[in-house]
CSV table of C-alpha atoms in Angstrom, one decimal:
chain,number,residue,atom,x,y,z
A,8,MET,CA,-44.2,137.3,-155.4
A,9,GLY,CA,-46.5,135.3,-153.2
A,10,LYS,CA,-50.2,134.8,-153.4
A,11,THR,CA,-52.9,133.5,-151.1
A,12,TYR,CA,-55.6,131.3,-152.6
A,13,GLU,CA,-59.1,130.5,-151.5
A,14,ARG,CA,-59.2,127.0,-152.9
A,15,ILE,CA,-57.1,124.3,-154.5
A,16,ASP,CA,-58.1,124.3,-158.1
A,17,GLY,CA,-57.0,125.2,-161.6
A,18,ARG,CA,-53.3,125.8,-162.0
A,19,LEU,CA,-52.6,125.3,-158.3
A,20,ARG,CA,-54.2,121.9,-158.3
A,21,THR,CA,-52.5,120.8,-161.5
A,22,PHE,CA,-49.1,121.9,-160.0
A,23,ILE,CA,-49.4,120.0,-156.7
A,24,GLU,CA,-50.8,116.8,-158.3
A,25,ALA,CA,-47.9,116.8,-160.7
A,26,GLN,CA,-45.2,116.8,-158.0
A,27,PRO,CA,-43.5,113.5,-157.2
A,28,LEU,CA,-42.5,114.7,-153.7
A,29,PHE,CA,-44.0,116.8,-151.0
A,30,PHE,CA,-43.2,117.5,-147.4
A,31,THR,CA,-45.3,117.5,-144.2
A,32,ALA,CA,-44.5,119.5,-141.0
A,33,THR,CA,-46.1,119.0,-137.6
A,34,ALA,CA,-45.3,119.8,-134.0
A,35,PRO,CA,-46.6,119.0,-130.6
A,36,LEU,CA,-48.2,121.7,-128.4
A,37,SER,CA,-45.3,121.6,-126.0
A,38,GLY,CA,-42.8,124.4,-126.7
A,39,ASP,CA,-39.9,122.1,-126.2
A,40,GLY,CA,-41.4,119.2,-128.2
A,41,THR,CA,-39.9,117.8,-131.4
A,42,VAL,CA,-40.9,119.4,-134.7
A,43,ASN,CA,-41.3,116.8,-137.4
A,44,LEU,CA,-40.6,117.3,-141.1
A,45,SER,CA,-41.2,114.3,-143.4
A,46,PRO,CA,-40.8,113.8,-147.2
A,47,LYS,CA,-43.7,112.0,-148.9
A,48,GLY,CA,-43.5,110.3,-152.2
A,49,LEU,CA,-44.8,107.5,-154.4
A,50,ARG,CA,-46.9,108.6,-157.3
A,51,GLY,CA,-50.6,108.1,-156.8
A,52,SER,CA,-50.4,108.4,-152.9
A,53,PHE,CA,-51.7,112.0,-152.8
A,54,ALA,CA,-55.2,113.2,-153.8
A,55,VAL,CA,-57.2,116.4,-153.9
A,56,VAL,CA,-60.5,115.5,-152.3
A,57,ASP,CA,-62.2,118.8,-152.9
A,58,ASP,CA,-61.1,122.5,-153.3
A,59,ARG,CA,-60.2,122.8,-149.6
A,60,THR,CA,-59.3,119.2,-148.6
A,61,VAL,CA,-56.5,116.9,-149.6
A,62,ALA,CA,-55.5,113.4,-148.5
A,63,TYR,CA,-52.4,111.2,-148.6
A,64,LEU,CA,-51.5,107.6,-147.8
A,65,ASP,CA,-49.5,107.1,-144.6
A,66,PHE,CA,-47.4,104.0,-145.1
A,67,ALA,CA,-45.4,101.8,-142.8
A,68,GLY,CA,-42.3,103.3,-141.2
A,69,SER,CA,-40.2,103.3,-138.1
A,70,ASN,CA,-41.9,106.4,-136.6
A,71,ALA,CA,-45.4,107.9,-136.3
A,72,GLU,CA,-44.7,111.5,-135.4
A,73,THR,CA,-47.2,113.0,-137.8
A,74,ILE,CA,-49.9,110.8,-136.6
A,75,ALA,CA,-49.1,111.6,-132.9
A,76,HIS,CA,-49.0,115.3,-133.5
A,77,LEU,CA,-52.3,115.2,-135.5
A,78,ARG,CA,-54.0,113.2,-132.8
A,79,GLU,CA,-52.9,115.8,-130.2
A,80,ASN,CA,-53.6,119.1,-132.0
A,81,GLY,CA,-54.3,118.6,-135.7
A,82,ARG,CA,-51.9,121.3,-137.0
A,83,ILE,CA,-50.1,120.4,-140.2
A,84,THR,CA,-48.4,122.2,-143.2
A,85,LEU,CA,-47.9,120.5,-146.5
A,86,MET,CA,-45.3,121.9,-149.0
A,87,TRP,CA,-44.5,121.2,-152.7
A,88,CYS,CA,-41.5,122.6,-154.5
A,89,ALA,CA,-41.0,122.8,-158.3
A,90,PHE,CA,-37.8,121.0,-158.9
A,91,SER,CA,-38.4,121.3,-162.7
A,92,GLY,CA,-40.2,123.8,-164.8
A,93,PRO,CA,-41.1,127.3,-163.6
A,94,PRO,CA,-40.0,128.0,-159.9
A,95,ASN,CA,-42.8,127.7,-157.4
A,96,ILE,CA,-43.4,126.7,-153.8
A,97,VAL,CA,-46.9,125.9,-152.5
A,98,ARG,CA,-47.9,125.5,-148.9
A,99,VAL,CA,-51.2,124.3,-147.5
A,100,HIS,CA,-51.5,125.1,-143.8
A,101,GLY,CA,-54.4,123.4,-142.1
A,102,ARG,CA,-55.9,120.9,-139.8
A,103,GLY,CA,-55.4,117.2,-140.3
A,104,GLU,CA,-56.4,113.9,-138.9
A,105,PRO,CA,-55.3,110.3,-139.3
A,106,VAL,CA,-58.1,108.1,-140.6
A,107,PHE,CA,-57.5,104.5,-139.5
A,108,ARG,CA,-58.6,101.2,-141.0
A,109,ASP,CA,-61.6,100.9,-138.7
A,110,ASP,CA,-63.0,104.3,-139.5
A,111,PRO,CA,-66.3,104.2,-141.6
A,112,ARG,CA,-64.7,106.7,-144.0
A,113,TRP,CA,-61.8,104.3,-144.9
A,114,ALA,CA,-63.5,102.6,-147.9
A,115,ASP,CA,-64.5,105.8,-149.6
A,116,LEU,CA,-61.1,107.5,-149.0
A,117,VAL,CA,-58.9,104.6,-150.1
A,118,ARG,CA,-60.8,104.7,-153.5
A,119,LEU,CA,-59.1,108.1,-154.1
A,120,PHE,CA,-55.9,106.2,-154.7
A,121,PRO,CA,-56.6,103.7,-157.5
A,122,ASP,CA,-53.0,103.6,-158.7
A,123,ILE,CA,-51.5,102.4,-155.4
A,124,ASP,CA,-51.5,98.8,-154.2
A,125,ALA,CA,-51.9,99.8,-150.5
A,126,GLY,CA,-51.1,96.2,-149.4
A,127,GLU,CA,-47.7,96.5,-150.9
A,128,HIS,CA,-46.7,99.4,-148.7
A,129,GLY,CA,-48.2,98.6,-145.3
A,130,LEU,CA,-50.8,101.2,-145.4
A,131,ARG,CA,-51.6,102.2,-141.8
A,132,ALA,CA,-53.6,105.4,-142.1
A,133,ILE,CA,-55.0,108.0,-144.6
A,134,ILE,CA,-54.1,111.5,-143.6
A,135,LEU,CA,-57.0,113.9,-144.3
A,136,VAL,CA,-56.1,117.7,-144.3
A,137,ARG,CA,-58.6,120.6,-144.4
A,138,ALA,CA,-56.8,123.7,-145.7
A,139,GLU,CA,-57.0,126.9,-143.7
A,140,LEU,CA,-54.4,128.9,-145.6
A,141,ILE,CA,-53.1,128.2,-149.1
A,142,ARG,CA,-50.1,130.2,-150.4
A,143,ASP,CA,-47.5,130.1,-153.0
A,144,THR,CA,-44.1,131.8,-153.1
A,145,CYS,CA,-41.5,132.2,-155.8
A,146,GLY,CA,-39.1,129.3,-155.3
A,147,PHE,CA,-36.3,131.1,-157.1
A,148,ALA,CA,-33.7,129.4,-154.9
A,149,VAL,CA,-35.1,125.9,-155.3
A,150,PRO,CA,-32.6,123.9,-157.4
A,151,LEU,CA,-33.5,122.3,-160.7
A,152,MET,CA,-33.5,118.5,-160.3
A,153,THR,CA,-34.8,115.6,-162.4
A,154,TYR,CA,-37.2,113.0,-161.3
A,155,ASP,CA,-36.1,109.5,-162.5
A,156,ALA,CA,-38.5,107.2,-160.7
A,157,ASP,CA,-40.0,106.1,-157.4
A,158,ARG,CA,-37.8,103.8,-155.4
A,159,ASP,CA,-39.1,100.3,-155.2
A,160,LEU,CA,-37.5,99.5,-151.9
A,161,HIS,CA,-40.5,100.4,-149.7
A,162,GLY,CA,-42.8,98.1,-151.6
A,163,LYS,CA,-40.3,95.3,-151.6
A,164,ARG,CA,-39.8,95.6,-147.8
A,165,PHE,CA,-43.5,95.8,-146.7
A,166,ALA,CA,-45.2,93.6,-149.4
A,167,ARG,CA,-44.3,90.5,-147.4
A,168,GLU,CA,-46.2,91.7,-144.3
A,169,ASP,CA,-49.7,90.8,-143.3
A,170,ASP,CA,-51.8,92.6,-140.6
A,171,ALA,CA,-50.4,90.6,-137.8
A,172,SER,CA,-46.7,90.8,-138.8
A,173,LEU,CA,-47.1,94.5,-139.5
A,174,SER,CA,-48.5,95.1,-136.1
A,175,ALA,CA,-45.6,93.1,-134.6
A,176,TYR,CA,-43.1,95.2,-136.6
A,177,PHE,CA,-44.7,98.5,-135.3
A,178,ALA,CA,-44.8,97.1,-131.7
A,179,GLY,CA,-41.0,96.6,-132.0
A,180,LYS,CA,-40.3,100.2,-132.9
A,181,GLU,CA,-39.8,102.6,-130.1
A,182,HIS,CA,-41.6,105.6,-131.7
A,183,VAL,CA,-44.6,104.2,-133.5
A,184,ALA,CA,-47.2,103.6,-130.7
A,185,THR,CA,-45.7,106.5,-128.8
A,186,SER,CA,-44.0,109.6,-130.3
A,187,ILE,CA,-40.5,110.9,-129.5
A,188,ASP,CA,-42.1,113.2,-126.9
A,189,GLY,CA,-44.4,110.5,-125.4
A,190,LEU,CA,-47.6,111.3,-127.2
A,191,PRO,CA,-50.0,108.6,-128.3
A,192,GLY,CA,-49.0,107.5,-131.9
A,193,LEU,CA,-50.3,104.7,-134.0
A,194,PRO,CA,-53.0,102.7,-132.2
A,195,LEU,CA,-51.8,99.1,-131.9
A,196,PRO,CA,-52.6,96.4,-132.8
A,197,LEU,CA,-53.7,97.6,-136.2
A,198,PRO,CA,-57.3,97.0,-137.1
A,199,PRO,CA,-57.6,94.4,-139.9
A,200,THR,CA,-57.3,95.7,-143.4
A,201,PRO,CA,-60.9,96.0,-144.7
A,202,ALA,CA,-61.8,93.6,-147.4
């Protein structure tokens, strides 16, 4: 089993939009650099933009490895696993970029996520990914697990921050403005949240 797709549509799109969790993988160009693998969740924080482009919200956190790697080289892989229903794994290999608050595309992109209160989670970027290779594989060894709910801890933690305090929080973290390998990460101070 395993198939390559030309576009993200039909059954494939339905599958990835239904998953409550996906993973992102990036790496610097340096052969001894740190490979990053991150889980992404929160229902409503992922969107299919068109049949070759996806986007997700990049929320506050104590690292910015994905942003740093994308700024350096753009390579990214997204992966979804079926933890319920028929077994399946879908990977989108492509080129990504972080879109920051001061980018003219911000307003149009943030509208793709109507079910998320971005202010509650310290939204710092929107990651835009253009697919170069779209594949699925069997997923026969992926365990069956149940999804109960999104955790509310992230929203509770970052809802109390405004632009200034969020920038201060990021400035106090060792690997937000600069990656583990010394690459430029999140530009600080953060631009103001557009009205």
